[in-house]
Every structure is written in structure tokens, then in C-alpha cells.
Amino acid sequence: RMLGLEGQGVKTVGEIPAGLPVLKVPHFPLSMVPSLLGDAAGLALVTFSSMMLTSRSFASKNRYDIDADREFAALGTANIASALSQGFAVSGADSRTAMSDATGGRTQVTGLFAAATIAVVLLFFTGPLRYVPTAALGAVLVKVAASLVDLRALGRIYQIDRREFALSIVATLGVVAVGSMEAILVAVVLAILRFVKLVSRPKIEILGEVKGFPGFHAVDRHPEAVTVPGLTLLRFNAPIVFFNAPFFKRGVIAAADAAGPSLKWLVLDMLPITLVDTTGLYTVDEIADTLRERGVVLAAAGRQTEWRLWA
């Protein structure tokens, strides 16, 4: 106030109402429920994704584990409390979390102390806050946000999977350009699409024995691998579900064609196959019939080998 910032055109926080909110049940017309449900579902997805992104980032940084179910329950409880106190939808604040971490906060006591401090400020010290320049708050956020950038982690992601690296860059630039909520939503959608693509077109491998190594290994990665004459051991690296079942069928038939007329057994390695839905079972049945007409037996090994138990 002594500096006269407002008179010089410097934007400040402005007046903040003093006191704690009164708890009451919000009222709204029931006719608004259908329109609110869609918005609420989208908001819930984005806020939970934002919170988990922040939680996992700091859990990895500080080497502790988190439970997504407990985080979800805590988020729901916080939003119920916010609704009863006339607040808005809340989520895990990445800026506050980063600030807490940067100042040495390591336990839940940090959050309790911060809540108590906010309550005291709301009751007794809202007056001086109106003169704090908005730019000062922005500088604090920029400082703590810079600490979230982990170039080493980006380098490791680039070495492991360049597509994942591209996805992380898109999410990062999106946060800067349009905001964290929108960017996280786009990143989640892109990640889901990439997952569906990977599962719909998984790698199909022919396996063989490699001298000096236990188990069976892909012949395309180990050209020295030895296969058994008359037998093809095939690995499908994904669940067999409705959207990849045709691809699975084409891959198995192609492997049988490549083996030639000497093929007598085609064995599926079931270890990577964690799920077979109804369409997958029908597809396996069709493949078995096709191979049976050629005098080839379709068998399964490695996991649940009785197909009827997948149903």
C-alpha cells in the first residue's frame, strides 16, 4: 500500500472476503441434472488425471508409493466438502505440491499445517493480501513449475520409446499453451488411442530354442534359434479381443502357411495372453477348424490351456 502499486497500474490480488464459509446443501433445479452429469463426468476425469499425474510425479521423485483408490476416495471427499461450502470443483494442486516439496514438506502434516495457516489468514489477515501484486504470485508459480521439469527423465523416455517421448512433449507444450486440464485430457486421449493401436496390432513372434539361454525366444531377434521340425511355437503379445481377433487370425494362418505342408502342430504361447473375450474364442475355434482341415493340431501352452475356461 505504501508503494502505491494500484495507482501505478500494477494489478494486485484485490479484496478477499474474510471468514470461513458456512456449510449448506446446494440447491439447483432437477431439470439441470442431465446437462450437469456430462460436464461433471468430464471434469471428474480431468481432475483425477491431473491429480494422479502430480501424485505419481512426486511419488517417483521422493521414492514412495501411492494408492489410486485412496487418492480417488480423498478427491471425492474433498469435492463433497467443497460443494457443501459453496466452493468449486477441486483437484490436487500441482503448483502447491511443488511449492511444498521445494520447501521441504515430506508428510501429510504439511497439508494440515497449510490448511490451518489458510484458515488463520482467512480469519485475520485478508486485508494485507489485497496489496500483493499478481506478478509476485506468478513469479512464485514459475519458480516452482521450473522445478517440475525433469530433463533426465525426458532423456530416459527418449531412449526407451520415442513415441512416449513425443507424447510427453505434446502434453508439456499443451500445459504451457492451453492449460494443464486441457493438455492432460488431450494426453490421456492420445495415450488411450496409442494403447488401442498397440493392442490391435501386437507383435506376433515365432519362437525357438537358443543355445545357452533358457526358455524360447523370437527367431527374428535370434536368428540362431532352433525350431522343432513339424512344430511352430507362436507368441501373440496381447489379449485376444474383438478388435484384434481378425489380426490374430491372419497372423496364425500366415505362420501356418510359412511353415509349409510339413507342419503338424501349431502351439500358442499363452503367457502374454491375459484375456480372451467371446469374439476371441470364436476366432480361435475358426482357426482350429481351418488348421484341422490341413491336418494341423492347434494347441495352447504356458497359461490357461483349456479354451472353455476363458469364457
Coordinates of C-alpha atoms in Angstrom, one line a residue, residues 24-28 83-84:
K24 CA -25.1 -25.8 3.4
V25 CA -26.5 -28.2 0.8
P26 CA -26.5 -26.5 -2.6
H27 CA -29.9 -26.3 -4.4
F28 CA -30.5 -26.4 -8.1
A83 CA -19.7 -28.4 -2.6
L84 CA -21.1 -28.0 0.9

